[in-house]
PDB file of C-alpha atoms in Angstrom:
ATOM      1  CA  UNK A1485     -24.124  25.435  42.748  1.00 43.00           C
ATOM      2  CA  UNK A1486     -25.894  22.580  44.470  1.00 48.00           C
ATOM      3  CA  UNK A1487     -24.635  19.668  42.445  1.00 60.00           C
ATOM      4  CA  UNK A1488     -25.045  16.801  44.926  1.00 60.00           C
ATOM      5  CA  UNK A1489     -28.566  15.508  44.221  1.00 61.00           C
ATOM      6  CA  UNK A1490     -28.210  16.094  40.468  1.00 74.00           C
ATOM      7  CA  UNK A1491     -24.948  14.232  40.284  1.00 78.00           C
ATOM      8  CA  UNK A1492     -26.317  11.331  42.310  1.00 79.00           C
ATOM      9  CA  UNK A1493     -29.190  11.121  39.868  1.00 80.00           C
ATOM     10  CA  UNK A1494     -27.096  11.520  36.725  1.00 83.00           C
ATOM     11  CA  UNK A1495     -24.200   9.399  37.796  1.00 87.00           C
ATOM     12  CA  UNK A1496     -25.504   6.711  40.135  1.00 89.00           C
ATOM     13  CA  UNK A1497     -22.873   4.380  41.508  1.00 90.00           C
ATOM     14  CA  UNK A1498     -23.168   0.960  39.892  1.00 92.00           C
ATOM     15  CA  UNK A1499     -22.001  -2.367  41.252  1.00 94.00           C
ATOM     16  CA  UNK A1500     -19.471  -4.164  39.070  1.00 95.00           C
ATOM     17  CA  UNK A1501     -20.252  -7.759  38.098  1.00 94.00           C
ATOM     18  CA  UNK A1502     -19.466 -10.146  40.953  1.00 94.00           C
ATOM     19  CA  UNK A1503     -16.342 -12.313  41.158  1.00 93.00           C
ATOM     20  CA  UNK A1504     -13.878  -9.656  40.069  1.00 93.00           C
ATOM     21  CA  UNK A1505     -11.130 -10.538  42.528  1.00 95.00           C
ATOM     22  CA  UNK A1506     -11.367 -14.254  41.769  1.00 95.00           C
ATOM     23  CA  UNK A1507     -11.231 -13.544  38.045  1.00 95.00           C
ATOM     24  CA  UNK A1508      -8.200 -11.293  38.556  1.00 95.00           C
ATOM     25  CA  UNK A1509      -6.407 -14.042  40.534  1.00 95.00           C
ATOM     26  CA  UNK A1510      -7.149 -16.558  37.779  1.00 95.00           C
ATOM     27  CA  UNK A1511      -5.870 -14.212  35.086  1.00 94.00           C
ATOM     28  CA  UNK A1512      -2.713 -13.524  37.074  1.00 93.00           C
ATOM     29  CA  UNK A1513      -2.119 -17.266  37.560  1.00 93.00           C
ATOM     30  CA  UNK A1514      -2.736 -17.940  33.853  1.00 93.00           C
ATOM     31  CA  UNK A1515      -0.348 -15.179  32.875  1.00 89.00           C
ATOM     32  CA  UNK A1516       2.371 -16.430  35.233  1.00 85.00           C
ATOM     33  CA  UNK A1517       2.074 -19.994  33.910  1.00 86.00           C
ATOM     34  CA  UNK A1518       2.218 -18.702  30.317  1.00 87.00           C
ATOM     35  CA  UNK A1519       5.357 -16.766  31.200  1.00 85.00           C
ATOM     36  CA  UNK A1520       6.897 -19.811  32.867  1.00 83.00           C
ATOM     37  CA  UNK A1521       6.252 -21.864  29.718  1.00 86.00           C
ATOM     38  CA  UNK A1522       7.727 -19.086  27.574  1.00 86.00           C
ATOM     39  CA  UNK A1523      10.788 -18.839  29.830  1.00 86.00           C
ATOM     40  CA  UNK A1524      11.260 -22.626  29.635  1.00 86.00           C
ATOM     41  CA  UNK A1525      10.896 -22.564  25.844  1.00 87.00           C
ATOM     42  CA  UNK A1526      13.498 -19.816  25.499  1.00 87.00           C
ATOM     43  CA  UNK A1527      15.894 -21.678  27.794  1.00 87.00           C
ATOM     44  CA  UNK A1528      15.356 -24.948  25.922  1.00 88.00           C
ATOM     45  CA  UNK A1529      15.932 -23.211  22.590  1.00 90.00           C
ATOM     46  CA  UNK A1530      19.136 -21.628  23.932  1.00 89.00           C
ATOM     47  CA  UNK A1531      20.390 -25.028  25.145  1.00 89.00           C
ATOM     48  CA  UNK A1532      19.655 -26.623  21.752  1.00 90.00           C
ATOM     49  CA  UNK A1533      21.518 -23.860  19.908  1.00 91.00           C
ATOM     50  CA  UNK A1534      24.452 -24.136  22.297  1.00 91.00           C
ATOM     51  CA  UNK A1535      24.568 -27.917  21.862  1.00 90.00           C
ATOM     52  CA  UNK A1536      24.438 -27.526  18.092  1.00 90.00           C
ATOM     53  CA  UNK A1537      27.301 -25.030  18.029  1.00 89.00           C
ATOM     54  CA  UNK A1538      29.344 -27.157  20.433  1.00 87.00           C
ATOM     55  CA  UNK A1539      28.863 -30.300  18.353  1.00 86.00           C
ATOM     56  CA  UNK A1540      29.835 -28.427  15.168  1.00 87.00           C
ATOM     57  CA  UNK A1541      33.019 -27.225  16.843  1.00 85.00           C
ATOM     58  CA  UNK A1542      33.676 -30.667  18.315  1.00 83.00           C
ATOM     59  CA  UNK A1543      33.457 -32.473  14.998  1.00 80.00           C
ATOM     60  CA  UNK A1544      35.238 -29.825  12.962  1.00 75.00           C
ATOM     61  CA  UNK A1545      38.625 -31.031  11.552  1.00 67.00           C
ATOM     62  CA  UNK A1546      41.543 -30.061  13.769  1.00 62.00           C
ATOM     63  CA  UNK A1547      44.685 -28.474  12.386  1.00 53.00           C
ATOM     64  CA  UNK A1548      47.744 -29.049  14.443  1.00 51.00           C
ATOM     65  CA  UNK A1549      49.992 -27.232  12.026  1.00 46.00           C
ATOM     66  CA  UNK A1550      48.723 -23.830  12.816  1.00 48.00           C
ATOM     67  CA  UNK A1551      50.797 -20.947  11.506  1.00 47.00           C
ATOM     68  CA  UNK A1552      51.682 -20.139  15.077  1.00 48.00           C
ATOM     69  CA  UNK A1553      53.045 -23.668  15.655  1.00 53.00           C
ATOM     70  CA  UNK A1554      55.081 -23.532  12.455  1.00 55.00           C
ATOM     71  CA  UNK A1555      56.370 -20.127  13.437  1.00 59.00           C
ATOM     72  CA  UNK A1556      57.352 -21.530  16.809  1.00 63.00           C
ATOM     73  CA  UNK A1557      59.294 -24.314  15.068  1.00 65.00           C
ATOM     74  CA  UNK A1558      61.154 -21.838  12.905  1.00 67.00           C
ATOM     75  CA  UNK A1559      62.080 -19.701  15.864  1.00 70.00           C
ATOM     76  CA  UNK A1560      63.199 -22.777  17.771  1.00 73.00           C
ATOM     77  CA  UNK A1561      65.427 -23.832  14.833  1.00 71.00           C
ATOM     78  CA  UNK A1562      66.884 -20.356  14.632  1.00 71.00           C
ATOM     79  CA  UNK A1563      67.645 -20.405  18.334  1.00 75.00           C
ATOM     80  CA  UNK A1564      69.208 -23.804  18.076  1.00 76.00           C
ATOM     81  CA  UNK A1565      66.652 -25.380  20.298  1.00 76.00           C
ATOM     82  CA  UNK A1566      65.398 -27.627  17.528  1.00 72.00           C
ATOM     83  CA  UNK A1567      67.434 -29.492  14.961  1.00 74.00           C
ATOM     84  CA  UNK A1568      67.072 -28.289  11.437  1.00 71.00           C
ATOM     85  CA  UNK A1569      65.591 -30.976   9.227  1.00 66.00           C
ATOM     86  CA  UNK A1570      68.162 -33.049   7.441  1.00 67.00           C
ATOM     87  CA  UNK A1571      66.148 -33.764   4.363  1.00 63.00           C
ATOM     88  CA  UNK A1572      67.408 -31.836   1.384  1.00 58.00           C
ATOM     89  CA  UNK A1573      65.027 -30.558  -1.139  1.00 57.00           C
ATOM     90  CA  UNK A1574      65.908 -30.394  -4.762  1.00 59.00           C
ATOM     91  CA  UNK A1575      66.141 -26.962  -6.271  1.00 58.00           C
ATOM     92  CA  UNK A1576      65.903 -26.013  -9.895  1.00 63.00           C
ATOM     93  CA  UNK A1577      69.350 -26.094 -11.467  1.00 64.00           C
ATOM     94  CA  UNK A1578      69.309 -22.476 -12.477  1.00 67.00           C
ATOM     95  CA  UNK A1579      68.609 -21.370  -8.908  1.00 59.00           C
ATOM     96  CA  UNK A1580      70.881 -23.766  -7.081  1.00 56.00           C
ATOM     97  CA  UNK A1581      73.739 -21.341  -6.931  1.00 55.00           C
ATOM     98  CA  UNK A1582      71.575 -18.795  -5.258  1.00 60.00           C
ATOM     99  CA  UNK A1583      69.427 -20.693  -2.740  1.00 61.00           C
ATOM    100  CA  UNK A1584      69.487 -23.729  -0.597  1.00 57.00           C
ATOM    101  CA  UNK A1585      66.263 -25.175   0.530  1.00 65.00           C
ATOM    102  CA  UNK A1586      65.457 -27.467   3.379  1.00 71.00           C
ATOM    103  CA  UNK A1587      62.149 -28.898   4.239  1.00 73.00           C
ATOM    104  CA  UNK A1588      61.009 -28.273   7.784  1.00 74.00           C
ATOM    105  CA  UNK A1589      59.011 -30.973   9.492  1.00 75.00           C
ATOM    106  CA  UNK A1590      55.593 -29.860  10.671  1.00 75.00           C
ATOM    107  CA  UNK A1591      52.956 -31.683  12.620  1.00 76.00           C
ATOM    108  CA  UNK A1592      50.631 -31.652   9.652  1.00 74.00           C
ATOM    109  CA  UNK A1593      51.707 -33.602   6.621  1.00 73.00           C
ATOM    110  CA  UNK A1594      49.512 -31.480   4.434  1.00 72.00           C
ATOM    111  CA  UNK A1595      51.675 -28.481   5.171  1.00 73.00           C
ATOM    112  CA  UNK A1596      54.989 -28.189   3.365  1.00 72.00           C
ATOM    113  CA  UNK A1597      57.440 -25.691   4.798  1.00 72.00           C
ATOM    114  CA  UNK A1598      60.914 -24.923   3.479  1.00 73.00           C
ATOM    115  CA  UNK A1599      63.836 -23.025   4.883  1.00 70.00           C
ATOM    116  CA  UNK A1600      65.490 -20.899   2.241  1.00 68.00           C
ATOM    117  CA  UNK A1601      68.772 -19.091   2.385  1.00 66.00           C
ATOM    118  CA  UNK A1602      71.349 -17.636   0.030  1.00 56.00           C
ATOM    119  CA  UNK A1603      74.518 -19.612  -0.610  1.00 52.00           C
TER     120      UNK A1603
ATOM    121  CA  UNK B 130      10.717   1.465  47.712  1.00 53.00           C
ATOM    122  CA  UNK B 131       9.479  -1.907  49.030  1.00 64.00           C
ATOM    123  CA  UNK B 132       8.582  -4.805  46.803  1.00 77.00           C
ATOM    124  CA  UNK B 133       4.958  -4.635  45.703  1.00 87.00           C
ATOM    125  CA  UNK B 134       3.290  -7.971  46.382  1.00 91.00           C
ATOM    126  CA  UNK B 135       0.210  -9.687  45.010  1.00 92.00           C
ATOM    127  CA  UNK B 136      -1.469  -8.997  48.358  1.00 94.00           C
ATOM    128  CA  UNK B 137      -0.919  -5.277  47.757  1.00 94.00           C
ATOM    129  CA  UNK B 138      -2.408  -5.595  44.282  1.00 95.00           C
ATOM    130  CA  UNK B 139      -5.438  -7.457  45.566  1.00 96.00           C
ATOM    131  CA  UNK B 140      -5.991  -4.964  48.387  1.00 96.00           C
ATOM    132  CA  UNK B 141      -5.876  -2.137  45.867  1.00 96.00           C
ATOM    133  CA  UNK B 142      -8.261  -4.026  43.571  1.00 97.00           C
ATOM    134  CA  UNK B 143     -10.783  -4.471  46.372  1.00 96.00           C
ATOM    135  CA  UNK B 144     -10.588  -0.747  47.116  1.00 95.00           C
ATOM    136  CA  UNK B 145     -10.652   0.577  43.541  1.00 96.00           C
ATOM    137  CA  UNK B 146     -12.644  -1.977  41.561  1.00 96.00           C
ATOM    138  CA  UNK B 147     -15.969  -0.232  41.992  1.00 96.00           C
ATOM    139  CA  UNK B 148     -14.891   3.393  41.399  1.00 96.00           C
ATOM    140  CA  UNK B 149     -12.733   2.505  38.393  1.00 97.00           C
ATOM    141  CA  UNK B 150     -15.528   0.336  37.003  1.00 97.00           C
ATOM    142  CA  UNK B 151     -17.948   3.258  37.284  1.00 95.00           C
ATOM    143  CA  UNK B 152     -15.558   5.624  35.527  1.00 95.00           C
ATOM    144  CA  UNK B 153     -14.814   3.164  32.728  1.00 96.00           C
ATOM    145  CA  UNK B 154     -18.477   2.191  32.360  1.00 95.00           C
ATOM    146  CA  UNK B 155     -19.319   5.837  31.550  1.00 93.00           C
ATOM    147  CA  UNK B 156     -16.787   5.676  28.729  1.00 93.00           C
ATOM    148  CA  UNK B 157     -17.769   2.321  27.252  1.00 93.00           C
ATOM    149  CA  UNK B 158     -21.411   1.940  28.348  1.00 92.00           C
ATOM    150  CA  UNK B 159     -20.968  -1.779  28.508  1.00 92.00           C
ATOM    151  CA  UNK B 160     -20.859  -3.606  31.794  1.00 93.00           C
ATOM    152  CA  UNK B 161     -18.883  -6.652  30.754  1.00 93.00           C
ATOM    153  CA  UNK B 162     -16.345  -4.690  28.770  1.00 94.00           C
ATOM    154  CA  UNK B 163     -15.894  -2.168  31.578  1.00 95.00           C
ATOM    155  CA  UNK B 164     -15.281  -5.030  33.985  1.00 96.00           C
ATOM    156  CA  UNK B 165     -12.733  -6.512  31.600  1.00 96.00           C
ATOM    157  CA  UNK B 166     -10.968  -3.162  31.286  1.00 97.00           C
ATOM    158  CA  UNK B 167     -10.647  -2.905  35.074  1.00 97.00           C
ATOM    159  CA  UNK B 168      -9.068  -6.356  35.149  1.00 96.00           C
ATOM    160  CA  UNK B 169      -6.715  -5.554  32.304  1.00 97.00           C
ATOM    161  CA  UNK B 170      -5.660  -2.339  34.031  1.00 97.00           C
ATOM    162  CA  UNK B 171      -4.728  -4.262  37.158  1.00 97.00           C
ATOM    163  CA  UNK B 172      -2.796  -6.843  35.122  1.00 96.00           C
ATOM    164  CA  UNK B 173      -0.846  -3.991  33.561  1.00 95.00           C
ATOM    165  CA  UNK B 174      -0.286  -2.508  37.000  1.00 95.00           C
ATOM    166  CA  UNK B 175       1.060  -5.859  38.163  1.00 94.00           C
ATOM    167  CA  UNK B 176       3.514  -6.003  35.294  1.00 92.00           C
ATOM    168  CA  UNK B 177       4.795  -2.561  36.410  1.00 92.00           C
ATOM    169  CA  UNK B 178       5.089  -3.574  40.059  1.00 91.00           C
ATOM    170  CA  UNK B 179       8.843  -2.960  40.336  1.00 89.00           C
ATOM    171  CA  UNK B 180       8.380   0.680  39.397  1.00 88.00           C
ATOM    172  CA  UNK B 181       5.369   1.387  41.581  1.00 89.00           C
ATOM    173  CA  UNK B 182       5.447   4.137  44.168  1.00 89.00           C
ATOM    174  CA  UNK B 183       2.716   3.365  46.737  1.00 88.00           C
ATOM    175  CA  UNK B 184       1.824   7.040  47.184  1.00 87.00           C
ATOM    176  CA  UNK B 185       0.916   7.471  43.528  1.00 90.00           C
ATOM    177  CA  UNK B 186      -0.392   4.030  42.654  1.00 94.00           C
ATOM    178  CA  UNK B 187      -4.044   5.057  42.869  1.00 94.00           C
ATOM    179  CA  UNK B 188      -3.958   7.779  40.184  1.00 94.00           C
ATOM    180  CA  UNK B 189      -1.786   5.442  38.144  1.00 95.00           C
ATOM    181  CA  UNK B 190      -4.475   2.749  38.269  1.00 96.00           C
ATOM    182  CA  UNK B 191      -7.097   5.210  37.002  1.00 96.00           C
ATOM    183  CA  UNK B 192      -4.752   6.432  34.306  1.00 96.00           C
ATOM    184  CA  UNK B 193      -4.057   2.926  33.018  1.00 97.00           C
ATOM    185  CA  UNK B 194      -7.754   2.047  33.087  1.00 97.00           C
ATOM    186  CA  UNK B 195      -8.673   5.169  31.108  1.00 96.00           C
ATOM    187  CA  UNK B 196      -5.951   4.423  28.572  1.00 96.00           C
ATOM    188  CA  UNK B 197      -7.205   0.864  28.132  1.00 96.00           C
ATOM    189  CA  UNK B 198     -10.775   2.172  27.757  1.00 96.00           C
ATOM    190  CA  UNK B 199      -9.647   4.689  25.125  1.00 94.00           C
ATOM    191  CA  UNK B 200      -7.928   1.997  23.124  1.00 94.00           C
ATOM    192  CA  UNK B 201     -11.096  -0.132  23.288  1.00 93.00           C
ATOM    193  CA  UNK B 202     -13.089   2.830  21.999  1.00 91.00           C
ATOM    194  CA  UNK B 203     -10.658   3.297  19.125  1.00 90.00           C
ATOM    195  CA  UNK B 204     -10.977  -0.379  18.263  1.00 87.00           C
ATOM    196  CA  UNK B 205     -14.735  -0.082  18.436  1.00 83.00           C
ATOM    197  CA  UNK B 206     -14.665   2.816  15.950  1.00 78.00           C
ATOM    198  CA  UNK B 207     -12.819   0.575  13.517  1.00 72.00           C
ATOM    199  CA  UNK B 208     -15.236  -2.277  14.076  1.00 67.00           C
ATOM    200  CA  UNK B 209     -18.198   0.027  13.518  1.00 61.00           C
ATOM    201  CA  UNK B 210     -17.775  -0.581   9.789  1.00 56.00           C
ATOM    202  CA  UNK B 211     -18.369  -4.293  10.277  1.00 48.00           C
ATOM    203  CA  UNK B 212     -21.810  -5.853  10.679  1.00 47.00           C
ATOM    204  CA  UNK B 213     -23.180  -5.381  14.177  1.00 42.00           C
ATOM    205  CA  UNK B 214     -22.923  -9.077  15.016  1.00 40.00           C
ATOM    206  CA  UNK B 215     -19.239  -9.047  14.238  1.00 41.00           C
ATOM    207  CA  UNK B 216     -18.585  -5.823  16.081  1.00 40.00           C
ATOM    208  CA  UNK B 217     -20.446  -6.626  19.256  1.00 39.00           C
ATOM    209  CA  UNK B 218     -20.865 -10.251  20.192  1.00 41.00           C
ATOM    210  CA  UNK B 219     -23.944 -11.224  22.165  1.00 43.00           C
ATOM    211  CA  UNK B 220     -21.901 -11.656  25.316  1.00 42.00           C
ATOM    212  CA  UNK B 221     -20.837  -8.014  25.271  1.00 41.00           C
ATOM    213  CA  UNK B 222     -24.259  -6.420  25.176  1.00 50.00           C
ATOM    214  CA  UNK B 223     -24.846  -5.280  28.721  1.00 57.00           C
ATOM    215  CA  UNK B 224     -25.893  -8.470  30.457  1.00 52.00           C
ATOM    216  CA  UNK B 225     -25.546  -6.872  33.891  1.00 55.00           C
ATOM    217  CA  UNK B 226     -26.717  -3.404  33.187  1.00 54.00           C
ATOM    218  CA  UNK B 227     -27.835  -2.463  36.669  1.00 52.00           C
ATOM    219  CA  UNK B 228     -28.635   1.060  35.589  1.00 51.00           C
ATOM    220  CA  UNK B 229     -31.460  -0.444  33.547  1.00 52.00           C
ATOM    221  CA  UNK B 230     -33.362  -0.937  36.795  1.00 50.00           C
ATOM    222  CA  UNK B 231     -32.626   2.544  38.062  1.00 48.00           C
ATOM    223  CA  UNK B 232     -33.711   4.684  35.123  1.00 52.00           C
ATOM    224  CA  UNK B 233     -36.113   4.576  32.244  1.00 62.00           C
ATOM    225  CA  UNK B 234     -34.533   3.588  28.946  1.00 72.00           C
ATOM    226  CA  UNK B 235     -35.137   6.991  27.412  1.00 75.00           C
ATOM    227  CA  UNK B 236     -33.610   8.830  30.333  1.00 76.00           C
ATOM    228  CA  UNK B 237     -30.593   6.579  30.191  1.00 78.00           C
ATOM    229  CA  UNK B 238     -30.127   7.242  26.513  1.00 82.00           C
ATOM    230  CA  UNK B 239     -30.345  11.006  27.049  1.00 84.00           C
ATOM    231  CA  UNK B 240     -27.949  10.870  29.966  1.00 85.00           C
ATOM    232  CA  UNK B 241     -25.526   8.761  28.001  1.00 88.00           C
ATOM    233  CA  UNK B 242     -25.675  11.131  25.076  1.00 89.00           C
ATOM    234  CA  UNK B 243     -25.152  14.108  27.392  1.00 89.00           C
ATOM    235  CA  UNK B 244     -22.086  12.506  28.964  1.00 91.00           C
ATOM    236  CA  UNK B 245     -20.726  11.349  25.610  1.00 91.00           C
ATOM    237  CA  UNK B 246     -20.996  14.835  24.145  1.00 91.00           C
ATOM    238  CA  UNK B 247     -18.953  16.385  26.940  1.00 93.00           C
ATOM    239  CA  UNK B 248     -15.416  17.342  25.900  1.00 94.00           C
ATOM    240  CA  UNK B 249     -13.222  14.344  26.741  1.00 91.00           C
ATOM    241  CA  UNK B 250     -10.865  16.269  29.013  1.00 91.00           C
ATOM    242  CA  UNK B 251     -13.706  17.700  31.090  1.00 93.00           C
ATOM    243  CA  UNK B 252     -15.620  14.415  31.207  1.00 94.00           C
ATOM    244  CA  UNK B 253     -12.630  12.488  32.576  1.00 94.00           C
ATOM    245  CA  UNK B 254     -12.108  15.066  35.321  1.00 95.00           C
ATOM    246  CA  UNK B 255     -15.786  14.888  36.296  1.00 93.00           C
ATOM    247  CA  UNK B 256     -15.873  11.076  36.353  1.00 93.00           C
ATOM    248  CA  UNK B 257     -12.692  10.807  38.395  1.00 94.00           C
ATOM    249  CA  UNK B 258     -13.889  13.358  40.893  1.00 93.00           C
ATOM    250  CA  UNK B 259     -17.365  11.837  41.231  1.00 91.00           C
ATOM    251  CA  UNK B 260     -16.481   8.147  41.386  1.00 91.00           C
ATOM    252  CA  UNK B 261     -12.840   8.141  42.387  1.00 90.00           C
ATOM    253  CA  UNK B 262     -13.310  10.864  45.016  1.00 88.00           C
ATOM    254  CA  UNK B 263      -9.781  11.853  44.049  1.00 91.00           C
ATOM    255  CA  UNK B 264      -8.161  15.091  45.145  1.00 92.00           C
ATOM    256  CA  UNK B 265      -7.387  17.638  42.458  1.00 94.00           C
ATOM    257  CA  UNK B 266      -3.716  16.717  42.757  1.00 94.00           C
ATOM    258  CA  UNK B 267      -4.480  13.024  42.208  1.00 94.00           C
ATOM    259  CA  UNK B 268      -6.781  13.786  39.260  1.00 95.00           C
ATOM    260  CA  UNK B 269      -4.044  15.950  37.754  1.00 95.00           C
ATOM    261  CA  UNK B 270      -1.595  13.077  38.148  1.00 93.00           C
ATOM    262  CA  UNK B 271      -4.037  10.521  36.718  1.00 94.00           C
ATOM    263  CA  UNK B 272      -4.731  12.618  33.619  1.00 94.00           C
ATOM    264  CA  UNK B 273      -1.255  14.138  33.314  1.00 93.00           C
ATOM    265  CA  UNK B 274      -2.626  17.677  33.382  1.00 94.00           C
ATOM    266  CA  UNK B 275      -1.739  20.700  35.520  1.00 94.00           C
ATOM    267  CA  UNK B 276      -3.479  20.710  38.868  1.00 93.00           C
ATOM    268  CA  UNK B 277      -4.716  24.232  38.252  1.00 92.00           C
ATOM    269  CA  UNK B 278      -6.916  23.159  35.337  1.00 94.00           C
ATOM    270  CA  UNK B 279      -8.750  20.378  37.195  1.00 95.00           C
ATOM    271  CA  UNK B 280     -11.220  22.671  38.927  1.00 94.00           C
ATOM    272  CA  UNK B 281     -12.122  24.613  35.796  1.00 94.00           C
ATOM    273  CA  UNK B 282     -12.609  21.451  33.739  1.00 95.00           C
ATOM    274  CA  UNK B 283     -14.828  19.927  36.403  1.00 94.00           C
ATOM    275  CA  UNK B 284     -16.899  23.097  36.574  1.00 93.00           C
ATOM    276  CA  UNK B 285     -17.189  23.187  32.779  1.00 94.00           C
ATOM    277  CA  UNK B 286     -18.245  19.518  32.610  1.00 94.00           C
ATOM    278  CA  UNK B 287     -20.961  20.046  35.199  1.00 91.00           C
ATOM    279  CA  UNK B 288     -22.251  23.185  33.502  1.00 92.00           C
ATOM    280  CA  UNK B 289     -22.411  21.510  30.081  1.00 93.00           C
ATOM    281  CA  UNK B 290     -24.051  18.406  31.494  1.00 91.00           C
ATOM    282  CA  UNK B 291     -26.651  20.475  33.285  1.00 89.00           C
ATOM    283  CA  UNK B 292     -27.364  22.558  30.182  1.00 90.00           C
ATOM    284  CA  UNK B 293     -27.652  19.523  27.954  1.00 88.00           C
ATOM    285  CA  UNK B 294     -30.020  17.694  30.279  1.00 85.00           C
ATOM    286  CA  UNK B 295     -32.104  20.796  30.864  1.00 84.00           C
ATOM    287  CA  UNK B 296     -32.325  21.286  27.096  1.00 83.00           C
ATOM    288  CA  UNK B 297     -33.502  17.695  26.704  1.00 77.00           C
ATOM    289  CA  UNK B 298     -36.058  18.139  29.492  1.00 75.00           C
ATOM    290  CA  UNK B 299     -37.556  21.201  27.807  1.00 79.00           C
ATOM    291  CA  UNK B 300     -37.544  19.458  24.469  1.00 75.00           C
ATOM    292  CA  UNK B 301     -39.435  16.501  25.873  1.00 72.00           C
ATOM    293  CA  UNK B 302     -41.978  18.742  27.628  1.00 73.00           C
ATOM    294  CA  UNK B 303     -42.662  21.074  24.713  1.00 74.00           C
ATOM    295  CA  UNK B 304     -41.778  18.798  21.834  1.00 67.00           C
ATOM    296  CA  UNK B 305     -39.335  21.361  20.444  1.00 62.00           C
ATOM    297  CA  UNK B 306     -35.768  22.390  21.100  1.00 58.00           C
ATOM    298  CA  UNK B 307     -35.275  25.575  23.147  1.00 56.00           C
ATOM    299  CA  UNK B 308     -34.027  28.581  21.254  1.00 54.00           C
ATOM    300  CA  UNK B 309     -30.336  29.177  21.412  1.00 52.00           C
ATOM    301  CA  UNK B 310     -29.450  32.176  23.630  1.00 50.00           C
TER     302      UNK B 310
END
């Protein structure tokens, strides 16, 4: 089948519009600058969120009397490394024969801790 | 695999702009849109640059361009239901149609119809082989088809195109369609 002349006639090679390479370069540059702006925006947003979380943690009320600290105190008292508090705590009359209570000092005045033991 | 640079992309663009444009133009029949599709294909290629294998980049470029052209055609089918002005802005109506100077309007319309009525798989093979001058292996890679079917599809496309144009020629000469065999 002699297809050459027919194909040349049916499917002539056309020239694309001029300036293709320049247009491609411009589109690439535009895309890169858009991506740079997007990258900067994401980074800025991440920094803002981080700053917000940090400031919330910074200004949150601190609690010195953590359970762990109180536990440490109790262990230290048990081991004799720390003096037991001297302050006596009143106990209901009907229970006095069964328990003695002592208040343990903690670093947080809002926390009341008592040592209890059978008499 | 070495890093693919913008120089590599531009060198490939210079080499493939015209053949890919010609392939895409025969799918869209619109010079400006075909040109835009070629550009978009190369932008997509650039975004895939870290995965590019130089030996297969050429069929890949054709494949991306054909995919972009297909998606434009799908969009056009949706827009067909809108008024013509909305579907095809003035700027997209063949401002640089060089073929206009090469063929009479009627011949162009018949040729376009003949190419459009080819089965899509055969038409793509024919266009890639004519304009891309790709080997059968490269065409197979570009269209994701077995290499063994490239030759038969090309042959079928040519036969159908020839029959359709011959039919049109007889119809124009006699004023009636030839009888079906």
